[in-house]
């Protein structure tokens, strides 16, 4: 299938170009033609600013059910976590599929074309494995397929309640017991990983949305995650890292999100979480630390010198009162930045990009730490790379045909000159301004409506209502 999209304005990595024609074949961009003043005959017209598809590098889909509920009263991350555990206890493969399908559809409406799902809800309550020990993970893959977006399933090792403590009653369903048992289970998911199987039809995933995805780079990637240094014993960290390294798969880890975690790690091991991960071979260019909030200068140097990535989740970090991470210092040290919506207090990657800059302004009392282009790179190119998709996040020949269009005529975006469209989108636009989302050359959101999930608000309402006790 071949199609031409005519883009009224396009962000090409460094600048906004008017009148760009994208030729798409087999799910990839085959040509980019600039200076095309009017739509070619038969072209699909996308008015507004078209940018590469946004990459949500850190998601916990089931946290979407907490929106609003956890805004009542006060508390800390640790009191928030107790509410989260209650929601997690009510999920089964069917209810998780329904919720995740709605959440991923919400992401598509926000211009997100790929998600990194940090998945640790593996077993039934009490820790009993399902007949298929990966049934919950497969539900997430199916949900992403039906919502029309790509997924990197970051299957997460979660073995301990804390340094030397067994899982508590809520965490039993997260745990495989040992890292070796985790590796054995997650290896069974390799039939879903389309990254290196260009001849597959995509039907192995069992989802309508991934059918044919192999031609356009694969709808599914299987990666790994270490929940945190408190949740995986130090002597088992290398097992997870080795599993990912042997498969050249992405490896993510929550890192120094809370000062309490840092203090406990120092007490248990006499070193920071970052140093502990480095000593066990976890850091490296395919690894991404999520949050990276409370770091020492040595930590920042370790992360940067190993080219370990940093995924900032500003809307969650501020919602949970976690703190503002040293993103400027990390990037200067050599750590690529990506963005995630994490707990889904909101699902809006433009807001995440804007918040990273604005939070830094509040802390430093200076402006202009990142340009709009740099923030878009974090939300696109570097985000996709963190998810194991280096061929996404660019509007250029050979790249995946994943892109999104932001309206420039809404009450938020109207007025500025078109050449300032990137600045307008990042610093004034929102998910509500997304008009089109295309994944693998296929229109998933058209004129602000999801073509696969007809009523996303109803799907969200119904799936969340099913989890109320």
XYZ file of C-alpha atoms in Angstrom:
469
model
C 0.000 0.000 0.000
C 1.331 3.420 -0.972
C -0.080 6.771 0.077
C 1.044 10.392 0.014
C 0.396 12.676 2.957
C 0.550 16.422 2.348
C 1.620 18.293 5.456
C 0.660 21.950 5.683
C 3.612 22.441 8.038
C 6.165 19.858 9.160
C 8.837 19.845 11.833
C 11.886 18.268 10.197
C 14.109 18.072 13.238
C 15.535 21.580 13.268
C 12.953 23.787 11.581
C 9.354 24.037 10.422
C 8.851 23.624 6.664
C 5.643 24.620 4.861
C 4.211 22.361 2.181
C 5.825 18.938 2.695
C 4.754 15.757 0.922
C 5.483 12.432 2.620
C 5.344 9.358 0.428
C 4.637 6.234 2.468
C 5.016 2.620 1.380
C 4.866 -0.559 3.491
C 4.575 1.458 6.667
C 7.714 3.538 6.144
C 8.467 6.941 4.709
C 9.792 6.409 1.197
C 10.364 10.068 0.319
C 10.130 13.545 1.824
C 9.484 16.361 -0.639
C 9.658 19.967 0.515
C 8.348 23.058 -1.240
C 5.106 21.379 -2.299
C 2.799 24.369 -2.153
C -0.497 22.546 -2.644
C -1.694 18.993 -2.052
C -0.826 16.567 -4.854
C -3.763 14.781 -6.472
C -5.011 11.998 -4.191
C -2.891 13.032 -1.207
C -4.216 12.882 2.346
C -4.206 16.457 3.640
C -3.010 17.131 7.195
C -3.481 20.768 8.192
C -1.505 22.103 11.139
C 1.967 21.116 12.321
C 2.995 17.520 11.716
C 5.748 16.113 13.905
C 7.090 12.575 14.362
C 4.899 10.390 16.551
C 5.411 10.963 20.256
C 7.044 8.242 22.365
C 5.677 7.650 25.858
C 8.753 6.017 27.339
C 7.278 5.195 30.746
C 3.746 3.980 31.446
C 1.916 2.045 34.135
C -1.409 1.595 32.349
C -3.408 0.595 35.420
C -2.458 3.804 37.253
C -4.913 5.610 34.962
C -7.657 4.314 37.263
C -6.197 6.446 40.076
C -6.813 9.765 38.348
C -8.890 12.029 40.560
C -9.109 9.488 43.376
C -5.596 10.163 44.679
C -6.101 13.923 44.539
C -8.303 13.812 47.655
C -6.524 14.905 50.814
C -2.762 14.978 51.323
C 0.039 12.504 51.849
C 3.271 11.250 50.285
C 4.421 8.839 47.598
C 4.129 6.052 50.151
C 0.475 6.785 51.021
C -0.298 7.091 47.294
C 1.250 3.649 46.845
C -1.281 2.056 49.198
C -4.152 3.304 47.029
C -2.339 1.991 43.963
C -2.052 -1.460 45.536
C -5.832 -1.577 46.033
C -6.449 -0.954 42.332
C -3.804 -3.502 41.340
C -5.488 -6.158 43.488
C -8.707 -5.936 41.435
C -7.208 -6.475 38.000
C -7.396 -9.683 36.003
C -6.467 -10.290 32.357
C -9.878 -9.255 31.038
C -10.243 -6.088 33.097
C -6.625 -5.163 32.458
C -7.101 -5.564 28.708
C -10.190 -3.327 28.755
C -8.485 -0.632 30.822
C -5.215 -0.704 28.872
C -7.022 -0.607 25.517
C -8.800 2.574 26.632
C -5.597 4.092 28.045
C -3.623 3.371 24.886
C -6.449 4.831 22.813
C -6.211 7.963 24.975
C -2.501 8.023 24.160
C -3.188 7.781 20.432
C -5.566 10.729 20.740
C -2.657 12.602 22.357
C -0.340 11.911 19.405
C 1.540 9.032 21.032
C 2.499 6.307 18.569
C 4.591 4.072 20.858
C 4.493 3.288 24.561
C 6.949 1.697 26.956
C 4.822 -0.291 29.403
C 6.691 -0.903 32.662
C 4.830 -4.116 33.460
C 5.055 -5.859 36.829
C 1.477 -7.028 37.430
C 2.259 -10.599 36.377
C 0.268 -13.102 38.445
C -3.084 -13.560 40.148
C -3.622 -12.101 43.628
C -1.576 -14.095 46.143
C 1.103 -14.791 43.537
C -0.485 -17.793 41.797
C 0.593 -17.862 38.120
C -2.109 -17.912 35.489
C -2.304 -20.968 33.213
C -0.319 -18.865 30.781
C 2.194 -17.205 33.122
C 2.345 -14.225 30.741
C -1.391 -13.752 30.365
C -1.315 -10.238 31.828
C 1.525 -9.174 29.544
C -0.224 -10.600 26.517
C -3.350 -8.644 27.500
C -1.309 -5.438 27.355
C 0.121 -6.312 23.958
C -3.353 -7.085 22.635
C -4.662 -3.809 24.085
C -1.982 -1.766 22.332
C -2.696 -3.574 19.090
C -6.397 -2.813 19.243
C -5.674 0.815 20.108
C -3.347 1.000 17.092
C -0.075 1.985 18.790
C 3.260 0.224 19.142
C 4.294 -1.206 22.486
C 7.599 -2.052 24.099
C 6.588 -4.377 26.913
C 9.195 -3.777 29.609
C 8.640 -6.930 31.608
C 9.689 -6.065 35.124
C 11.537 -8.060 37.753
C 9.992 -7.268 41.150
C 11.174 -9.718 43.811
C 11.379 -7.932 47.149
C 9.526 -5.423 49.313
C 12.821 -3.830 50.253
C 16.428 -4.637 50.930
C 16.272 -8.200 52.217
C 12.509 -8.169 52.805
C 10.145 -10.657 51.127
C 7.263 -9.290 49.030
C 4.327 -8.049 51.071
C 0.799 -9.316 50.443
C 0.197 -6.737 47.708
C 3.467 -7.498 45.936
C 3.119 -11.280 45.775
C 1.453 -11.055 42.374
C 4.396 -8.993 41.104
C 7.072 -11.540 42.012
C 8.523 -14.559 40.229
C 10.563 -15.459 43.322
C 13.995 -15.178 41.720
C 15.573 -13.410 38.767
C 16.199 -16.768 37.109
C 12.497 -17.601 37.329
C 11.698 -14.135 35.974
C 14.034 -14.732 33.016
C 12.477 -18.110 32.302
C 8.989 -16.637 32.261
C 9.757 -13.540 30.201
C 11.640 -15.623 27.636
C 8.292 -17.214 26.772
C 7.186 -13.817 25.424
C 9.750 -13.808 22.642
C 7.133 -15.031 20.167
C 5.608 -11.550 20.397
C 8.807 -9.628 19.683
C 8.662 -8.497 16.077
C 11.807 -6.403 16.148
C 13.952 -8.884 14.266
C 11.332 -10.866 12.359
C 10.752 -8.909 9.178
C 8.919 -11.802 7.539
C 6.267 -12.184 10.219
C 2.722 -11.080 9.575
C 2.336 -9.868 13.137
C -0.472 -12.354 13.805
C 1.605 -14.011 16.525
C 0.520 -11.222 18.815
C -3.072 -12.232 18.304
C -4.235 -8.659 17.769
C -5.905 -6.894 14.908
C -3.827 -3.791 15.432
C -0.468 -5.525 14.952
C -1.429 -7.479 11.838
C 1.009 -6.483 9.112
C 3.111 -4.551 11.613
C 6.308 -6.446 10.795
C 6.609 -4.601 7.495
C 6.662 -1.306 9.323
C 9.181 -2.270 11.979
C 7.060 -4.383 14.263
C 4.226 -3.427 16.563
C 5.728 -5.208 19.580
C 9.096 -5.229 21.314
C 9.870 -7.197 24.448
C 12.240 -5.465 26.816
C 13.211 -5.830 30.456
C 13.006 -3.751 33.589
C 14.364 -3.793 37.103
C 11.664 -2.261 39.235
C 14.213 -0.641 41.563
C 17.234 -1.525 43.652
C 14.920 -2.159 46.610
C 12.782 -4.610 44.618
C 15.579 -6.719 43.068
C 18.316 -8.042 45.362
C 21.794 -6.902 44.421
C 23.028 -10.427 43.681
C 20.252 -10.825 41.086
C 20.611 -7.543 39.212
C 23.151 -9.022 36.787
C 20.734 -11.778 35.767
C 18.220 -9.231 34.475
C 20.935 -7.154 32.827
C 22.387 -10.227 31.124
C 18.971 -11.288 29.785
C 18.524 -7.877 28.158
C 22.087 -7.724 26.868
C 21.914 -11.132 25.192
C 18.820 -9.988 23.276
C 19.977 -6.403 22.716
C 16.712 -5.407 24.330
C 15.889 -2.172 26.162
C 16.382 -2.281 29.938
C 14.650 0.264 32.195
C 14.844 0.857 35.944
C 13.232 3.209 38.459
C 16.236 5.050 39.870
C 16.522 7.332 42.899
C 12.900 8.427 42.750
C 12.745 8.794 46.529
C 15.326 9.888 49.104
C 14.089 7.079 51.374
C 15.213 4.556 48.755
C 18.645 6.175 48.586
C 19.008 6.117 52.364
C 17.995 2.451 52.557
C 20.430 1.511 49.780
C 23.278 3.309 51.523
C 22.435 1.500 54.761
C 22.252 -1.909 53.068
C 25.140 -1.632 50.596
C 27.188 1.418 51.507
C 26.674 2.948 48.089
C 24.070 4.857 46.104
C 21.536 3.049 43.888
C 23.346 4.341 40.787
C 26.708 2.961 41.966
C 25.060 -0.337 42.894
C 23.584 -0.655 39.387
C 26.928 0.264 37.814
C 28.770 -2.314 39.901
C 26.407 -5.041 38.670
C 26.589 -4.159 34.981
C 23.156 -2.583 34.631
C 24.112 0.815 33.208
C 24.769 1.270 29.498
C 23.414 2.751 26.248
C 20.390 0.417 26.078
C 19.484 1.176 29.699
C 17.172 3.990 30.781
C 16.874 5.244 34.339
C 13.371 6.469 35.064
C 13.158 9.650 37.178
C 16.856 9.868 38.190
C 15.711 12.487 40.684
C 17.943 12.424 43.767
C 21.457 11.922 42.409
C 24.939 12.803 43.582
C 27.499 14.379 41.269
C 29.190 10.975 41.032
C 25.858 9.387 40.084
C 25.368 11.910 37.284
C 28.877 11.260 35.981
C 28.306 7.471 36.039
C 25.029 7.751 34.158
C 26.459 10.127 31.576
C 29.745 8.287 31.007
C 27.882 5.038 30.290
C 25.386 6.793 27.963
C 22.564 5.505 30.154
C 19.350 7.307 29.277
C 17.106 9.345 31.550
C 13.320 9.271 31.313
C 11.750 12.261 33.021
C 8.072 12.109 34.002
C 7.411 15.657 35.216
C 3.641 15.492 35.670
C 3.924 12.409 37.887
C 7.023 13.640 39.687
C 5.218 16.815 40.673
C 1.931 15.003 41.394
C 3.707 12.696 43.856
C 5.894 15.500 45.245
C 8.995 13.516 44.268
C 11.174 16.488 43.361
C 12.797 17.912 40.236
C 15.508 15.771 38.692
C 18.822 17.203 37.408
C 17.928 16.789 33.740
C 20.213 19.583 32.536
C 23.250 18.125 34.294
C 22.409 14.605 33.132
C 22.137 15.636 29.499
C 25.375 17.599 29.680
C 27.066 14.527 31.146
C 25.940 12.414 28.162
C 22.563 10.967 29.156
C 19.902 11.129 26.395
C 16.557 12.441 27.681
C 13.161 10.906 27.050
C 9.712 11.551 28.516
C 6.906 9.491 30.024
C 3.454 10.024 31.495
C 4.093 7.335 34.175
C 1.030 7.364 36.463
C -1.137 9.179 33.886
C -2.127 12.057 36.120
C -2.458 13.469 32.620
C -1.650 11.876 29.265
C 0.010 14.698 27.359
C 3.600 14.473 26.109
C 3.553 18.141 25.106
C 2.878 18.968 28.752
C 5.693 16.630 29.845
C 8.104 18.411 27.485
C 6.962 21.843 28.602
C 7.090 20.858 32.272
C 10.694 19.691 32.051
C 11.739 23.160 30.926
C 9.413 25.091 33.220
C 10.294 23.048 36.304
C 13.956 23.754 35.641
C 13.164 27.463 35.328
C 11.532 27.406 38.768
C 14.500 25.660 40.312
C 17.222 27.717 38.626
C 15.316 30.997 38.191
C 16.670 31.214 34.633
C 14.938 30.571 31.310
C 15.793 28.717 28.146
C 17.436 25.461 29.182
C 16.059 23.605 26.158
C 14.794 24.874 22.835
C 11.472 23.663 21.506
C 13.422 21.506 19.054
C 15.393 19.892 21.876
C 12.222 19.160 23.842
C 10.575 17.653 20.774
C 13.637 15.478 20.262
C 13.225 14.105 23.803
C 9.544 13.440 23.105
C 10.211 11.773 19.751
C 13.604 10.564 18.495
C 15.253 9.869 21.835
C 12.062 8.470 23.327
C 11.699 5.936 20.543
C 15.384 5.011 20.847
C 14.835 4.336 24.567
C 12.096 1.893 23.559
C 14.335 0.016 21.141
C 13.025 1.788 18.030
C 15.907 3.807 16.550
C 14.122 3.897 13.181
C 11.240 5.986 14.569
C 10.921 9.597 15.625
C 12.021 11.312 12.410
C 10.282 12.509 9.255
C 12.804 11.186 6.765
C 13.102 8.494 4.133
C 13.427 5.027 5.642
C 11.932 5.951 8.992
C 8.741 4.420 10.327
C 5.701 6.312 9.038
C 4.574 7.299 12.526
C 3.539 10.929 12.917
C 0.999 13.231 14.466
C -0.557 16.559 13.517
C -1.207 19.401 15.959
C -3.813 22.016 15.042
C -2.559 25.586 14.780
C -5.995 27.213 14.838
C -7.296 26.426 18.331
C -7.697 28.913 21.176
C -4.326 27.716 22.490
C -2.352 27.698 19.256
C -3.881 30.419 17.056
C -1.915 33.596 16.412
C 1.834 32.887 16.230
C 3.600 32.819 12.875
C 3.760 29.341 11.294
C 7.563 29.368 11.488
C 7.113 29.383 15.285
C 4.811 26.376 15.205
C 7.226 24.154 17.183
C 7.466 26.722 19.968
C 3.695 27.140 19.885
C 3.073 23.406 20.143
C 5.526 22.814 22.984
C 4.853 25.885 25.086
C 1.126 26.425 24.454
C -0.341 23.326 22.816
C -1.771 20.258 24.479
C -3.056 16.790 23.734
C -6.430 18.399 23.025
C -4.898 20.031 19.946
C -3.911 16.743 18.283
C -5.940 16.213 15.119
C -4.313 13.229 13.434
C -2.170 10.271 14.457
C -0.675 7.924 11.881
C 1.110 4.683 12.802
C 2.877 2.678 10.114
C 1.150 4.807 7.492
C -2.251 3.933 8.924
C -4.591 6.656 10.147
C -5.391 5.820 13.793
C -6.775 9.220 14.808
C -8.535 11.235 12.121
C -9.864 14.742 12.754
C -9.572 14.200 16.514
C -11.525 10.920 16.557
C -10.061 7.464 17.179
C -10.928 5.223 14.250
C -10.525 1.910 16.148
C -12.026 2.775 19.539
C -15.109 4.850 18.717
C -15.859 6.224 22.201
C -12.659 6.481 24.218
C -14.182 8.394 27.164
C -16.855 5.710 27.540
C -14.225 2.974 27.308
C -12.243 4.661 30.069
C -15.301 5.187 32.263
C -16.528 1.623 31.889
C -13.169 -0.030 32.448
C -12.414 2.054 35.526
C -15.901 1.565 36.988
C -15.369 -2.202 36.749
C -12.477 -1.886 39.224
C -14.317 -0.070 41.981
C -14.712 -2.090 45.140
